[in-house]
Amino acid sequence: MKAVSLFSGCGGSDAGLINAGFEIVMANDILPYAKEVYEANHPKTDYVLKNIKEINSFPDADILAGCYPCQGFSQGGARQADNKLNYLYKEFARALNYIKPKGFIVENVSGMTSKTFQHLLQDQIKIFSEAGYVVKFKVLNASDYGVAQERKRIFIVGTRNDLGCDFVFPEPSHGLENAPKITIREALNGLPLWPDEKEYYNNGFHWYYMSRNRKRNWDETSRTMVSSARHMLLHPVSPDMVKIEKDHWEFTTDSPARRFTYREAARLQGFGDLIFPRENEVTLENKYKVVGNAVPPPLFEVISKQLKNCF
């Protein structure tokens, strides 16, 4: 089965689709380094580096996937209801109406379900339904599906009306009575405790960084990966943090502390060992950004397989 991927980034959603048995016939984004990372890991895909608004035609596909930017919805951002990026779903809907695939998958931050953005979520459901799809949505946590990271995201899935499919979101495979959740220790197995300093942001810990606990220990799942180098989470080799007062945490010892490297962040996202081209020429900020913005491949894979089984 074939898939078109929009807002593809460095390929988290597409790695999941490929692992689920799909052939990606087109990928698209506007970030040059995301394209480079994608093509280093999936060289056979036709990746179009262009603003989605400038793309006038799309290839035939069974599935359309899209993870449009989420800065306007994100709890980590300014949460602006009028952010122009909030309306990129209309470009996704344009592609949906053009391709008329059997189904589609959208991923976005869970903040989309908040009261502030409820009208935008409902509008997405409306226009996808009007395009001829049965639409369902649910907030899932990546750690429940084999990712060593707590990452809550909303998935909006649609199946074309004429197919009579009944898509059901997959049940968690990890946690509670299932297999144990994947830990940081398991995800980072084999990596050095203190890698080359060029692989992690090492410019100190400013007051905002110290305003909350940034650390999880080896045998826990990680907190949510971020796309900012400055705000990247602490590696378990670092000292524990203790709360002194509201918005003020400190390290419990003077032992060395460090953030996760971009390679470790990729492992914690569920990529495995991602290839980063031109490593010595590209800034740390760019490498962290493409990883932190990505979808965990194992989570997208389980959704893709579930949708594939509908047809």
PDB file of C-alpha atoms in Angstrom:
ATOM      1  CA  MET A   1       0.000   0.000   0.000  1.00  0.00           C
ATOM      2  CA  LYS A   2       1.165   3.519  -0.766  1.00  0.00           C
ATOM      3  CA  ALA A   3       1.247   6.617   1.419  1.00  0.00           C
ATOM      4  CA  VAL A   4       1.732  10.355   0.938  1.00  0.00           C
ATOM      5  CA  SER A   5       3.271  12.153   3.899  1.00  0.00           C
ATOM      6  CA  LEU A   6       2.919  15.886   4.542  1.00  0.00           C
ATOM      7  CA  PHE A   7       4.749  17.948   7.167  1.00  0.00           C
ATOM      8  CA  SER A   8       7.106  14.958   7.268  1.00  0.00           C
ATOM      9  CA  GLY A   9      10.030  16.459   9.160  1.00  0.00           C
ATOM     10  CA  CYS A  10      12.970  14.079   9.500  1.00  0.00           C
ATOM     11  CA  GLY A  11      10.699  11.061   9.071  1.00  0.00           C
ATOM     12  CA  GLY A  12       9.231   9.887  12.374  1.00  0.00           C
ATOM     13  CA  SER A  13       5.771   9.306  10.923  1.00  0.00           C
ATOM     14  CA  ASP A  14       7.248   7.819   7.750  1.00  0.00           C
ATOM     15  CA  ALA A  15       9.528   5.409   9.599  1.00  0.00           C
ATOM     16  CA  GLY A  16       6.364   4.172  11.313  1.00  0.00           C
ATOM     17  CA  LEU A  17       4.532   3.867   7.984  1.00  0.00           C
ATOM     18  CA  ILE A  18       7.444   2.014   6.386  1.00  0.00           C
ATOM     19  CA  ASN A  19       7.654  -0.398   9.332  1.00  0.00           C
ATOM     20  CA  ALA A  20       3.914  -0.984   8.906  1.00  0.00           C
ATOM     21  CA  GLY A  21       4.478  -2.020   5.302  1.00  0.00           C
ATOM     22  CA  PHE A  22       3.683   1.185   3.396  1.00  0.00           C
ATOM     23  CA  GLU A  23       5.638   2.626   0.492  1.00  0.00           C
ATOM     24  CA  ILE A  24       6.063   6.395   0.815  1.00  0.00           C
ATOM     25  CA  VAL A  25       5.501   7.852  -2.654  1.00  0.00           C
ATOM     26  CA  MET A  26       5.909  11.471  -1.558  1.00  0.00           C
ATOM     27  CA  ALA A  27       7.089  13.318   1.541  1.00  0.00           C
ATOM     28  CA  ASN A  28       7.041  17.066   2.121  1.00  0.00           C
ATOM     29  CA  ASP A  29       8.350  19.734   4.484  1.00  0.00           C
ATOM     30  CA  ILE A  30      10.057  23.128   4.401  1.00  0.00           C
ATOM     31  CA  LEU A  31      13.041  22.493   6.723  1.00  0.00           C
ATOM     32  CA  PRO A  32      16.202  21.763   4.676  1.00  0.00           C
ATOM     33  CA  TYR A  33      18.032  19.813   7.402  1.00  0.00           C
ATOM     34  CA  ALA A  34      14.946  17.714   8.144  1.00  0.00           C
ATOM     35  CA  LYS A  35      15.023  16.701   4.476  1.00  0.00           C
ATOM     36  CA  GLU A  36      18.718  15.828   4.696  1.00  0.00           C
ATOM     37  CA  VAL A  37      18.182  13.600   7.739  1.00  0.00           C
ATOM     38  CA  TYR A  38      15.146  12.000   6.133  1.00  0.00           C
ATOM     39  CA  GLU A  39      16.964  11.213   2.890  1.00  0.00           C
ATOM     40  CA  ALA A  40      20.002   9.853   4.736  1.00  0.00           C
ATOM     41  CA  ASN A  41      17.718   7.323   6.422  1.00  0.00           C
ATOM     42  CA  HIS A  42      15.141   6.773   3.632  1.00  0.00           C
ATOM     43  CA  PRO A  43      16.940   7.550   0.359  1.00  0.00           C
ATOM     44  CA  LYS A  44      14.279   6.048  -1.936  1.00  0.00           C
ATOM     45  CA  THR A  45      11.511   8.504  -1.008  1.00  0.00           C
ATOM     46  CA  ASP A  46      10.612  11.454  -3.226  1.00  0.00           C
ATOM     47  CA  TYR A  47      10.948  14.322  -0.710  1.00  0.00           C
ATOM     48  CA  VAL A  48       9.595  17.669  -1.897  1.00  0.00           C
ATOM     49  CA  LEU A  49      11.207  20.619  -0.077  1.00  0.00           C
ATOM     50  CA  LYS A  50       8.523  23.240  -0.567  1.00  0.00           C
ATOM     51  CA  ASN A  51       5.790  25.153   1.240  1.00  0.00           C
ATOM     52  CA  ILE A  52       2.659  22.991   1.133  1.00  0.00           C
ATOM     53  CA  LYS A  53       0.699  25.941  -0.262  1.00  0.00           C
ATOM     54  CA  GLU A  54       2.866  25.835  -3.385  1.00  0.00           C
ATOM     55  CA  ILE A  55       2.177  22.158  -4.142  1.00  0.00           C
ATOM     56  CA  ASN A  56      -0.640  21.846  -6.654  1.00  0.00           C
ATOM     57  CA  SER A  57      -0.786  18.084  -7.232  1.00  0.00           C
ATOM     58  CA  PHE A  58      -0.213  14.912  -5.258  1.00  0.00           C
ATOM     59  CA  PRO A  59       0.383  11.287  -6.299  1.00  0.00           C
ATOM     60  CA  ASP A  60      -2.219   8.572  -5.772  1.00  0.00           C
ATOM     61  CA  ALA A  61      -2.016   6.861  -2.405  1.00  0.00           C
ATOM     62  CA  ASP A  62      -3.953   4.590  -0.072  1.00  0.00           C
ATOM     63  CA  ILE A  63      -3.096   6.641   3.004  1.00  0.00           C
ATOM     64  CA  LEU A  64      -2.453  10.340   3.614  1.00  0.00           C
ATOM     65  CA  ALA A  65      -0.439  11.151   6.730  1.00  0.00           C
ATOM     66  CA  GLY A  66       0.248  14.573   8.196  1.00  0.00           C
ATOM     67  CA  CYS A  67       1.732  16.109  11.320  1.00  0.00           C
ATOM     68  CA  TYR A  68       1.177  19.790  10.732  1.00  0.00           C
ATOM     69  CA  PRO A  69       3.092  22.223  12.984  1.00  0.00           C
ATOM     70  CA  CYS A  70       1.770  22.590  16.504  1.00  0.00           C
ATOM     71  CA  GLN A  71       3.372  25.718  17.980  1.00  0.00           C
ATOM     72  CA  GLY A  72       0.002  27.399  18.402  1.00  0.00           C
ATOM     73  CA  PHE A  73      -1.454  24.459  20.346  1.00  0.00           C
ATOM     74  CA  SER A  74       1.607  23.405  22.317  1.00  0.00           C
ATOM     75  CA  GLN A  75       1.729  23.747  26.096  1.00  0.00           C
ATOM     76  CA  GLY A  76       5.422  24.479  25.669  1.00  0.00           C
ATOM     77  CA  GLY A  77       4.753  27.420  23.384  1.00  0.00           C
ATOM     78  CA  ALA A  78       2.832  30.652  23.489  1.00  0.00           C
ATOM     79  CA  ARG A  79      -0.510  28.863  22.935  1.00  0.00           C
ATOM     80  CA  GLN A  80      -1.832  31.454  20.506  1.00  0.00           C
ATOM     81  CA  ALA A  81      -5.312  30.664  19.228  1.00  0.00           C
ATOM     82  CA  ASP A  82      -4.776  32.927  16.216  1.00  0.00           C
ATOM     83  CA  ASN A  83      -1.352  31.545  15.238  1.00  0.00           C
ATOM     84  CA  LYS A  84      -1.390  31.125  11.448  1.00  0.00           C
ATOM     85  CA  LEU A  85       0.182  27.668  11.821  1.00  0.00           C
ATOM     86  CA  ASN A  86      -3.022  26.516  13.526  1.00  0.00           C
ATOM     87  CA  TYR A  87      -4.755  26.582  10.156  1.00  0.00           C
ATOM     88  CA  LEU A  88      -2.408  24.368   8.142  1.00  0.00           C
ATOM     89  CA  TYR A  89      -4.960  21.602   8.546  1.00  0.00           C
ATOM     90  CA  LYS A  90      -6.817  23.298   5.683  1.00  0.00           C
ATOM     91  CA  GLU A  91      -3.856  22.523   3.421  1.00  0.00           C
ATOM     92  CA  PHE A  92      -3.997  18.926   4.615  1.00  0.00           C
ATOM     93  CA  ALA A  93      -7.717  18.885   3.790  1.00  0.00           C
ATOM     94  CA  ARG A  94      -6.918  20.202   0.304  1.00  0.00           C
ATOM     95  CA  ALA A  95      -4.561  17.260  -0.265  1.00  0.00           C
ATOM     96  CA  LEU A  96      -7.164  14.891   1.182  1.00  0.00           C
ATOM     97  CA  ASN A  97      -9.776  16.083  -1.303  1.00  0.00           C
ATOM     98  CA  TYR A  98      -7.269  15.801  -4.156  1.00  0.00           C
ATOM     99  CA  ILE A  99      -6.003  12.286  -3.384  1.00  0.00           C
ATOM    100  CA  LYS A 100      -9.173  10.751  -1.909  1.00  0.00           C
ATOM    101  CA  PRO A 101      -7.154   8.002  -0.147  1.00  0.00           C
ATOM    102  CA  LYS A 102      -8.747   5.084   1.674  1.00  0.00           C
ATOM    103  CA  GLY A 103      -7.787   6.679   4.969  1.00  0.00           C
ATOM    104  CA  PHE A 104      -5.710   9.328   6.699  1.00  0.00           C
ATOM    105  CA  ILE A 105      -3.764   9.826   9.915  1.00  0.00           C
ATOM    106  CA  VAL A 106      -3.102  13.174  11.600  1.00  0.00           C
ATOM    107  CA  GLU A 107      -0.873  13.620  14.657  1.00  0.00           C
ATOM    108  CA  ASN A 108      -0.651  16.728  16.800  1.00  0.00           C
ATOM    109  CA  VAL A 109      -0.068  17.867  20.383  1.00  0.00           C
ATOM    110  CA  SER A 110      -2.684  17.003  22.996  1.00  0.00           C
ATOM    111  CA  GLY A 111      -3.153  20.732  23.693  1.00  0.00           C
ATOM    112  CA  MET A 112      -5.444  20.770  20.680  1.00  0.00           C
ATOM    113  CA  THR A 113      -8.139  19.259  22.904  1.00  0.00           C
ATOM    114  CA  SER A 114      -8.037  22.155  25.376  1.00  0.00           C
ATOM    115  CA  LYS A 115     -10.928  24.589  25.677  1.00  0.00           C
ATOM    116  CA  THR A 116      -8.904  27.291  23.917  1.00  0.00           C
ATOM    117  CA  PHE A 117      -8.532  25.222  20.763  1.00  0.00           C
ATOM    118  CA  GLN A 118     -11.694  23.101  20.869  1.00  0.00           C
ATOM    119  CA  HIS A 119     -13.196  25.103  17.994  1.00  0.00           C
ATOM    120  CA  LEU A 120     -10.193  24.329  15.803  1.00  0.00           C
ATOM    121  CA  LEU A 121     -10.388  20.614  16.574  1.00  0.00           C
ATOM    122  CA  GLN A 122     -14.082  20.577  15.770  1.00  0.00           C
ATOM    123  CA  ASP A 123     -13.449  22.437  12.520  1.00  0.00           C
ATOM    124  CA  GLN A 124     -10.892  19.825  11.492  1.00  0.00           C
ATOM    125  CA  ILE A 125     -13.356  17.035  12.186  1.00  0.00           C
ATOM    126  CA  LYS A 126     -15.986  18.934  10.205  1.00  0.00           C
ATOM    127  CA  ILE A 127     -13.923  19.525   7.068  1.00  0.00           C
ATOM    128  CA  PHE A 128     -12.494  15.989   7.091  1.00  0.00           C
ATOM    129  CA  SER A 129     -16.013  14.605   7.460  1.00  0.00           C
ATOM    130  CA  GLU A 130     -17.245  16.807   4.616  1.00  0.00           C
ATOM    131  CA  ALA A 131     -14.443  15.395   2.463  1.00  0.00           C
ATOM    132  CA  GLY A 132     -16.152  12.005   2.795  1.00  0.00           C
ATOM    133  CA  TYR A 133     -14.546  10.372   5.833  1.00  0.00           C
ATOM    134  CA  VAL A 134     -15.617   8.778   9.094  1.00  0.00           C
ATOM    135  CA  VAL A 135     -13.428  10.614  11.594  1.00  0.00           C
ATOM    136  CA  LYS A 136     -12.275   9.515  15.052  1.00  0.00           C
ATOM    137  CA  PHE A 137      -9.754  11.034  17.442  1.00  0.00           C
ATOM    138  CA  LYS A 138      -8.011  10.034  20.649  1.00  0.00           C
ATOM    139  CA  VAL A 139      -5.100  11.205  22.815  1.00  0.00           C
ATOM    140  CA  LEU A 140      -2.438   8.493  23.128  1.00  0.00           C
ATOM    141  CA  ASN A 141       0.746   8.295  25.202  1.00  0.00           C
ATOM    142  CA  ALA A 142       3.818   7.004  23.365  1.00  0.00           C
ATOM    143  CA  SER A 143       5.050   5.212  26.497  1.00  0.00           C
ATOM    144  CA  ASP A 144       1.991   2.932  26.297  1.00  0.00           C
ATOM    145  CA  TYR A 145       3.172   1.672  22.910  1.00  0.00           C
ATOM    146  CA  GLY A 146       6.824   0.783  23.419  1.00  0.00           C
ATOM    147  CA  VAL A 147       8.502   4.215  23.429  1.00  0.00           C
ATOM    148  CA  ALA A 148      10.774   5.150  26.339  1.00  0.00           C
ATOM    149  CA  GLN A 149       9.110   8.540  26.668  1.00  0.00           C
ATOM    150  CA  GLU A 150       5.940  10.060  28.062  1.00  0.00           C
ATOM    151  CA  ARG A 151       4.594  11.888  25.038  1.00  0.00           C
ATOM    152  CA  LYS A 152       0.864  12.550  24.821  1.00  0.00           C
ATOM    153  CA  ARG A 153      -0.396  13.311  21.335  1.00  0.00           C
ATOM    154  CA  ILE A 154      -3.771  13.480  19.653  1.00  0.00           C
ATOM    155  CA  PHE A 155      -4.377  11.245  16.651  1.00  0.00           C
ATOM    156  CA  ILE A 156      -7.159  12.002  14.195  1.00  0.00           C
ATOM    157  CA  VAL A 157      -7.900   9.046  11.921  1.00  0.00           C
ATOM    158  CA  GLY A 158     -10.345   8.894   9.048  1.00  0.00           C
ATOM    159  CA  THR A 159     -11.648   6.121   6.797  1.00  0.00           C
ATOM    160  CA  ARG A 160     -13.442   6.807   3.530  1.00  0.00           C
ATOM    161  CA  ASN A 161     -17.228   6.533   3.838  1.00  0.00           C
ATOM    162  CA  ASP A 162     -17.721   4.122   0.947  1.00  0.00           C
ATOM    163  CA  LEU A 163     -15.388   1.494   2.440  1.00  0.00           C
ATOM    164  CA  GLY A 164     -17.497   0.756   5.530  1.00  0.00           C
ATOM    165  CA  CYS A 165     -14.404   0.468   7.759  1.00  0.00           C
ATOM    166  CA  ASP A 166     -14.668   0.590  11.532  1.00  0.00           C
ATOM    167  CA  PHE A 167     -11.344   1.913  12.770  1.00  0.00           C
ATOM    168  CA  VAL A 168     -10.654   1.252  16.450  1.00  0.00           C
ATOM    169  CA  PHE A 169      -7.659   2.774  18.204  1.00  0.00           C
ATOM    170  CA  PRO A 170      -5.200   0.102  19.387  1.00  0.00           C
ATOM    171  CA  GLU A 171      -5.061  -0.808  23.049  1.00  0.00           C
ATOM    172  CA  PRO A 172      -1.830  -0.070  24.952  1.00  0.00           C
ATOM    173  CA  SER A 173       0.854  -2.716  24.647  1.00  0.00           C
ATOM    174  CA  HIS A 174       3.009  -1.552  27.567  1.00  0.00           C
ATOM    175  CA  GLY A 175       2.290  -0.724  31.208  1.00  0.00           C
ATOM    176  CA  LEU A 176      -0.162  -2.022  33.798  1.00  0.00           C
ATOM    177  CA  GLU A 177      -0.898  -5.682  32.992  1.00  0.00           C
ATOM    178  CA  ASN A 178       0.970  -5.534  29.678  1.00  0.00           C
ATOM    179  CA  ALA A 179       4.695  -5.686  29.017  1.00  0.00           C
ATOM    180  CA  PRO A 180       6.727  -3.303  31.212  1.00  0.00           C
ATOM    181  CA  LYS A 181       7.232   0.183  29.808  1.00  0.00           C
ATOM    182  CA  ILE A 182      10.531   0.797  28.046  1.00  0.00           C
ATOM    183  CA  THR A 183      13.021   2.592  30.276  1.00  0.00           C
ATOM    184  CA  ILE A 184      15.742   5.118  29.587  1.00  0.00           C
ATOM    185  CA  ARG A 185      18.275   2.400  30.423  1.00  0.00           C
ATOM    186  CA  GLU A 186      16.896   0.103  27.725  1.00  0.00           C
ATOM    187  CA  ALA A 187      16.641   2.840  25.118  1.00  0.00           C
ATOM    188  CA  LEU A 188      20.203   4.104  25.636  1.00  0.00           C
ATOM    189  CA  ASN A 189      21.840   0.703  26.033  1.00  0.00           C
ATOM    190  CA  GLY A 190      25.354   0.682  24.573  1.00  0.00           C
ATOM    191  CA  LEU A 191      25.810   4.460  24.418  1.00  0.00           C
ATOM    192  CA  PRO A 192      28.627   6.138  26.411  1.00  0.00           C
ATOM    193  CA  LEU A 193      27.849   7.960  29.656  1.00  0.00           C
ATOM    194  CA  TRP A 194      29.988  10.915  28.614  1.00  0.00           C
ATOM    195  CA  PRO A 195      30.079  11.271  24.825  1.00  0.00           C
ATOM    196  CA  ASP A 196      31.919  13.930  22.854  1.00  0.00           C
ATOM    197  CA  GLU A 197      30.819  17.363  24.099  1.00  0.00           C
ATOM    198  CA  LYS A 198      29.952  18.287  20.511  1.00  0.00           C
ATOM    199  CA  GLU A 199      26.945  15.971  20.776  1.00  0.00           C
ATOM    200  CA  TYR A 200      25.107  17.812  23.555  1.00  0.00           C
ATOM    201  CA  TYR A 201      24.272  21.396  24.486  1.00  0.00           C
ATOM    202  CA  ASN A 202      26.678  22.395  27.223  1.00  0.00           C
ATOM    203  CA  ASN A 203      26.173  26.119  27.802  1.00  0.00           C
ATOM    204  CA  GLY A 204      25.051  25.920  31.399  1.00  0.00           C
ATOM    205  CA  PHE A 205      21.644  25.791  33.067  1.00  0.00           C
ATOM    206  CA  HIS A 206      19.848  29.139  33.160  1.00  0.00           C
ATOM    207  CA  TRP A 207      17.172  30.104  35.704  1.00  0.00           C
ATOM    208  CA  TYR A 208      14.277  28.973  33.532  1.00  0.00           C
ATOM    209  CA  TYR A 209      15.848  25.578  33.005  1.00  0.00           C
ATOM    210  CA  MET A 210      16.116  25.260  36.798  1.00  0.00           C
ATOM    211  CA  SER A 211      12.451  26.224  37.288  1.00  0.00           C
ATOM    212  CA  ARG A 212      11.314  22.592  37.039  1.00  0.00           C
ATOM    213  CA  ASN A 213      12.587  19.047  37.418  1.00  0.00           C
ATOM    214  CA  ARG A 214      14.289  18.062  34.162  1.00  0.00           C
ATOM    215  CA  LYS A 215      15.482  14.613  35.214  1.00  0.00           C
ATOM    216  CA  ARG A 216      14.248  11.034  35.188  1.00  0.00           C
ATOM    217  CA  ASN A 217      16.342   8.110  36.406  1.00  0.00           C
ATOM    218  CA  TRP A 218      17.607   5.102  34.495  1.00  0.00           C
ATOM    219  CA  ASP A 219      14.706   2.776  35.224  1.00  0.00           C
ATOM    220  CA  GLU A 220      11.970   5.273  34.383  1.00  0.00           C
ATOM    221  CA  THR A 221      10.538   6.433  31.086  1.00  0.00           C
ATOM    222  CA  SER A 222      11.716   9.836  29.940  1.00  0.00           C
ATOM    223  CA  ARG A 223       9.729  13.019  30.103  1.00  0.00           C
ATOM    224  CA  THR A 224       8.677  14.486  26.753  1.00  0.00           C
ATOM    225  CA  MET A 225      11.504  15.262  24.357  1.00  0.00           C
ATOM    226  CA  VAL A 226      11.662  18.907  23.276  1.00  0.00           C
ATOM    227  CA  SER A 227      13.030  20.531  20.126  1.00  0.00           C
ATOM    228  CA  SER A 228      15.054  23.192  21.962  1.00  0.00           C
ATOM    229  CA  ALA A 229      18.731  22.480  22.633  1.00  0.00           C
ATOM    230  CA  ARG A 230      18.713  24.739  25.714  1.00  0.00           C
ATOM    231  CA  HIS A 231      15.718  22.992  27.248  1.00  0.00           C
ATOM    232  CA  MET A 232      16.684  19.398  26.437  1.00  0.00           C
ATOM    233  CA  LEU A 233      16.184  17.063  29.400  1.00  0.00           C
ATOM    234  CA  LEU A 234      18.908  15.818  31.730  1.00  0.00           C
ATOM    235  CA  HIS A 235      20.667  12.518  31.241  1.00  0.00           C
ATOM    236  CA  PRO A 236      20.374  10.120  34.253  1.00  0.00           C
ATOM    237  CA  VAL A 237      24.135  10.440  34.867  1.00  0.00           C
ATOM    238  CA  SER A 238      23.364  13.938  36.173  1.00  0.00           C
ATOM    239  CA  PRO A 239      22.690  14.662  39.867  1.00  0.00           C
ATOM    240  CA  ASP A 240      19.084  14.567  41.060  1.00  0.00           C
ATOM    241  CA  MET A 241      17.147  17.818  41.303  1.00  0.00           C
ATOM    242  CA  VAL A 242      15.347  19.011  44.426  1.00  0.00           C
ATOM    243  CA  LYS A 243      12.641  21.660  44.713  1.00  0.00           C
ATOM    244  CA  ILE A 244      13.680  24.656  46.797  1.00  0.00           C
ATOM    245  CA  GLU A 245      10.582  26.771  46.235  1.00  0.00           C
ATOM    246  CA  LYS A 246       8.070  27.466  43.500  1.00  0.00           C
ATOM    247  CA  ASP A 247       9.811  27.556  40.107  1.00  0.00           C
ATOM    248  CA  HIS A 248      13.195  26.989  41.716  1.00  0.00           C
ATOM    249  CA  TRP A 249      15.012  23.640  41.645  1.00  0.00           C
ATOM    250  CA  GLU A 250      18.647  22.883  42.385  1.00  0.00           C
ATOM    251  CA  PHE A 251      21.027  19.969  41.899  1.00  0.00           C
ATOM    252  CA  THR A 252      21.547  17.857  45.020  1.00  0.00           C
ATOM    253  CA  THR A 253      25.326  17.609  44.478  1.00  0.00           C
ATOM    254  CA  ASP A 254      28.091  19.393  42.584  1.00  0.00           C
ATOM    255  CA  SER A 255      28.699  16.360  40.351  1.00  0.00           C
ATOM    256  CA  PRO A 256      28.745  17.028  36.588  1.00  0.00           C
ATOM    257  CA  ALA A 257      25.380  17.298  34.837  1.00  0.00           C
ATOM    258  CA  ARG A 258      24.522  17.156  31.176  1.00  0.00           C
ATOM    259  CA  ARG A 259      21.610  17.157  28.769  1.00  0.00           C
ATOM    260  CA  PHE A 260      20.742  14.253  26.481  1.00  0.00           C
ATOM    261  CA  THR A 261      22.639  14.289  23.205  1.00  0.00           C
ATOM    262  CA  TYR A 262      20.714  14.564  19.959  1.00  0.00           C
ATOM    263  CA  ARG A 263      21.572  10.888  19.325  1.00  0.00           C
ATOM    264  CA  GLU A 264      20.117   9.902  22.692  1.00  0.00           C
ATOM    265  CA  ALA A 265      17.039  12.018  22.001  1.00  0.00           C
ATOM    266  CA  ALA A 266      16.538  10.061  18.772  1.00  0.00           C
ATOM    267  CA  ARG A 267      16.781   6.772  20.694  1.00  0.00           C
ATOM    268  CA  LEU A 268      14.226   8.030  23.233  1.00  0.00           C
ATOM    269  CA  GLN A 269      11.920   9.019  20.374  1.00  0.00           C
ATOM    270  CA  GLY A 270      12.033   5.417  19.169  1.00  0.00           C
ATOM    271  CA  PHE A 271      14.163   5.997  16.049  1.00  0.00           C
ATOM    272  CA  GLY A 272      17.027   3.747  17.020  1.00  0.00           C
ATOM    273  CA  ASP A 273      20.342   5.001  15.640  1.00  0.00           C
ATOM    274  CA  LEU A 274      19.300   7.789  13.305  1.00  0.00           C
ATOM    275  CA  ILE A 275      21.808   8.922  10.673  1.00  0.00           C
ATOM    276  CA  PHE A 276      22.677  12.632  10.887  1.00  0.00           C
ATOM    277  CA  PRO A 277      24.385  13.854   7.692  1.00  0.00           C
ATOM    278  CA  ARG A 278      26.987  16.641   7.759  1.00  0.00           C
ATOM    279  CA  GLU A 279      27.238  16.366  11.531  1.00  0.00           C
ATOM    280  CA  ASN A 280      30.273  18.629  11.842  1.00  0.00           C
ATOM    281  CA  GLU A 281      28.726  21.332   9.665  1.00  0.00           C
ATOM    282  CA  VAL A 282      25.222  21.540  11.148  1.00  0.00           C
ATOM    283  CA  THR A 283      24.437  23.314  14.421  1.00  0.00           C
ATOM    284  CA  LEU A 284      23.391  21.416  17.530  1.00  0.00           C
ATOM    285  CA  GLU A 285      20.187  23.454  17.531  1.00  0.00           C
ATOM    286  CA  ASN A 286      19.205  22.078  14.123  1.00  0.00           C
ATOM    287  CA  LYS A 287      19.937  18.477  15.096  1.00  0.00           C
ATOM    288  CA  TYR A 288      17.936  18.746  18.309  1.00  0.00           C
ATOM    289  CA  LYS A 289      15.124  20.513  16.455  1.00  0.00           C
ATOM    290  CA  VAL A 290      14.485  17.860  13.827  1.00  0.00           C
ATOM    291  CA  VAL A 291      14.499  15.103  16.453  1.00  0.00           C
ATOM    292  CA  GLY A 292      12.348  16.917  19.005  1.00  0.00           C
ATOM    293  CA  ASN A 293       9.708  17.827  16.416  1.00  0.00           C
ATOM    294  CA  ALA A 294       9.371  14.259  15.192  1.00  0.00           C
ATOM    295  CA  VAL A 295       6.685  11.658  15.831  1.00  0.00           C
ATOM    296  CA  PRO A 296       7.890   8.523  17.671  1.00  0.00           C
ATOM    297  CA  PRO A 297       8.026   5.896  14.895  1.00  0.00           C
ATOM    298  CA  PRO A 298       6.718   2.978  17.041  1.00  0.00           C
ATOM    299  CA  LEU A 299       3.580   4.949  17.932  1.00  0.00           C
ATOM    300  CA  PHE A 300       2.881   5.918  14.318  1.00  0.00           C
ATOM    301  CA  GLU A 301       3.579   2.337  13.263  1.00  0.00           C
ATOM    302  CA  VAL A 302       0.910   0.843  15.514  1.00  0.00           C
ATOM    303  CA  ILE A 303      -1.689   3.365  14.289  1.00  0.00           C
ATOM    304  CA  SER A 304      -0.683   2.691  10.665  1.00  0.00           C
ATOM    305  CA  LYS A 305      -0.979  -1.060  11.075  1.00  0.00           C
ATOM    306  CA  GLN A 306      -4.388  -0.702  12.707  1.00  0.00           C
ATOM    307  CA  LEU A 307      -5.627   1.457   9.839  1.00  0.00           C
ATOM    308  CA  LYS A 308      -4.117  -0.870   7.231  1.00  0.00           C
ATOM    309  CA  ASN A 309      -6.011  -3.793   8.733  1.00  0.00           C
ATOM    310  CA  CYS A 310      -9.299  -1.965   8.138  1.00  0.00           C
ATOM    311  CA  PHE A 311      -9.017  -2.308   4.381  1.00  0.00           C
TER     312      PHE A 311
END
